Amino acid sequence: MSRVVLEGLEFHARHGVYDTEGVLGARFVVDAELYYDFAGLPDELSAAVNYAAVYIAIQEEVTGKRHQLIEVLADRIARRILSDQPGLARVTVRVHKPFAPLPGVFRDVFAELTLEQEDR
């Protein structure tokens, strides 16, 4: 299966369990892997998955509504992408929260979800 990857999409949003996260917000980073068979695809946007539209959908989901859990945000994004892009066979979404309020040194925290078209 072939794929197109949108990696490192950064947004400022207010997700999190704590009140301060809702007030101050933080940086969230999203990766989306879009799986569909594009071998032999004609060179026309109408025949492909429109990843500019996917970007806008991700941006709306991340910045539009506050969620306590990044797991829920990942689910909302994955389901939206599959709904908006019926040509996709599968999508993998990662929502990174690199500044999660944890009591230690860490590089990243992320939630990852893979859904197939029939899962939505």
Short mmCIF file of C-alpha atoms in Angstrom, two decimals:
data_model
loop_
_atom_site.label_atom_id
_atom_site.label_comp_id
_atom_site.label_asym_id
_atom_site.label_seq_id
_atom_site.Cartn_x
_atom_site.Cartn_y
_atom_site.Cartn_z
CA MET A 1 0.00 0.00 0.00
CA SER A 2 1.34 3.43 -0.89
CA ARG A 3 1.10 6.43 1.41
CA VAL A 4 1.39 10.20 1.59
CA VAL A 5 2.69 11.59 4.89
CA LEU A 6 1.97 14.97 6.44
CA GLU A 7 4.55 15.26 9.20
CA GLY A 8 5.18 17.86 11.85
CA LEU A 9 2.05 19.99 11.48
CA GLU A 10 2.27 22.45 14.39
CA PHE A 11 -0.61 24.26 16.06
CA HIS A 12 -1.21 26.21 19.23
CA ALA A 13 -4.20 24.77 21.09
CA ARG A 14 -5.67 24.40 24.56
CA HIS A 15 -6.02 20.65 25.09
CA GLY A 16 -5.36 19.08 28.46
CA VAL A 17 -6.77 18.08 31.80
CA TYR A 18 -5.51 21.06 33.81
CA ASP A 19 -7.14 24.50 33.89
CA THR A 20 -3.84 26.21 33.07
CA GLU A 21 -3.63 24.23 29.82
CA GLY A 22 -6.99 25.65 28.83
CA VAL A 23 -5.86 29.19 29.60
CA LEU A 24 -2.30 29.23 28.27
CA GLY A 25 -2.43 26.51 25.63
CA ALA A 26 0.59 24.77 24.20
CA ARG A 27 2.15 23.52 21.00
CA PHE A 28 0.70 20.36 19.51
CA VAL A 29 2.25 18.51 16.58
CA VAL A 30 0.30 16.19 14.29
CA ASP A 31 1.50 13.57 11.81
CA ALA A 32 -0.93 11.94 9.39
CA GLU A 33 -0.12 8.96 7.17
CA LEU A 34 -2.62 8.64 4.33
CA TYR A 35 -2.77 5.18 2.78
CA TYR A 36 -4.27 4.66 -0.66
CA ASP A 37 -3.25 2.98 -3.89
CA PHE A 38 -1.81 5.68 -6.13
CA ALA A 39 0.23 3.45 -8.43
CA GLY A 40 -0.77 4.36 -11.97
CA LEU A 41 -2.81 7.34 -10.81
CA PRO A 42 -3.56 9.93 -13.52
CA ASP A 43 -1.85 13.28 -12.92
CA GLU A 44 -5.04 15.01 -11.76
CA LEU A 45 -5.93 16.21 -8.27
CA SER A 46 -9.47 14.87 -8.61
CA ALA A 47 -8.04 11.32 -8.78
CA ALA A 48 -5.91 11.71 -5.64
CA VAL A 49 -6.32 12.42 -1.97
CA ASN A 50 -6.25 16.18 -1.52
CA TYR A 51 -3.70 16.65 1.24
CA ALA A 52 -4.27 20.41 1.35
CA ALA A 53 -7.86 19.62 2.38
CA VAL A 54 -6.52 17.09 4.90
CA TYR A 55 -4.31 19.80 6.41
CA ILE A 56 -7.30 22.13 6.82
CA ALA A 57 -9.35 19.35 8.44
CA ILE A 58 -6.54 18.64 10.91
CA GLN A 59 -6.15 22.33 11.69
CA GLU A 60 -9.89 22.68 12.36
CA GLU A 61 -9.96 19.63 14.63
CA VAL A 62 -6.89 20.70 16.62
CA THR A 63 -7.83 24.35 17.06
CA GLY A 64 -11.63 24.18 17.03
CA LYS A 65 -12.61 22.35 20.20
CA ARG A 66 -10.79 21.62 23.44
CA HIS A 67 -10.28 18.02 24.54
CA GLN A 68 -8.83 16.77 27.78
CA LEU A 69 -7.09 13.80 26.14
CA ILE A 70 -4.84 13.71 23.10
CA GLU A 71 -6.15 10.20 22.51
CA VAL A 72 -9.61 11.64 21.84
CA LEU A 73 -8.13 14.32 19.58
CA ALA A 74 -6.29 11.66 17.55
CA ASP A 75 -9.55 9.73 17.15
CA ARG A 76 -11.47 12.83 16.01
CA ILE A 77 -8.79 13.70 13.46
CA ALA A 78 -8.57 10.15 12.06
CA ARG A 79 -12.34 9.81 11.70
CA ARG A 80 -12.65 13.25 10.09
CA ILE A 81 -9.93 12.48 7.54
CA LEU A 82 -11.51 9.14 6.59
CA SER A 83 -14.94 10.78 6.30
CA ASP A 84 -13.67 13.69 4.20
CA GLN A 85 -11.45 11.56 1.95
CA PRO A 86 -13.37 8.41 0.95
CA GLY A 87 -10.53 7.34 -1.38
CA LEU A 88 -8.35 6.52 1.61
CA ALA A 89 -7.98 2.91 2.69
CA ARG A 90 -6.35 3.69 6.04
CA VAL A 91 -5.01 6.58 8.08
CA THR A 92 -2.53 6.74 10.95
CA VAL A 93 -2.62 9.87 13.10
CA ARG A 94 -0.12 10.87 15.77
CA VAL A 95 -0.83 13.77 18.12
CA HIS A 96 2.32 14.91 19.91
CA LYS A 97 2.27 16.97 23.08
CA PRO A 98 5.96 17.84 23.51
CA PHE A 99 5.35 20.09 26.51
CA ALA A 100 3.01 17.82 28.46
CA PRO A 101 2.93 18.64 32.18
CA LEU A 102 5.02 15.70 33.38
CA PRO A 103 7.34 15.74 36.39
CA GLY A 104 10.54 14.85 34.57
CA VAL A 105 12.71 15.20 31.51
CA PHE A 106 11.31 13.71 28.31
CA ARG A 107 11.49 14.26 24.58
CA ASP A 108 7.87 13.72 23.57
CA VAL A 109 4.48 12.29 24.45
CA PHE A 110 2.13 11.22 21.67
CA ALA A 111 -1.01 9.25 20.99
CA GLU A 112 -1.16 7.19 17.80
CA LEU A 113 -4.24 5.71 16.14
CA THR A 114 -4.65 3.75 12.93
CA LEU A 115 -8.12 3.38 11.44
CA GLU A 116 -9.28 1.80 8.22
CA GLN A 117 -12.12 3.09 6.06
CA GLU A 118 -14.52 0.43 7.41
CA ASP A 119 -13.68 1.41 11.04
CA ARG A 120 -15.19 4.85 10.78
#
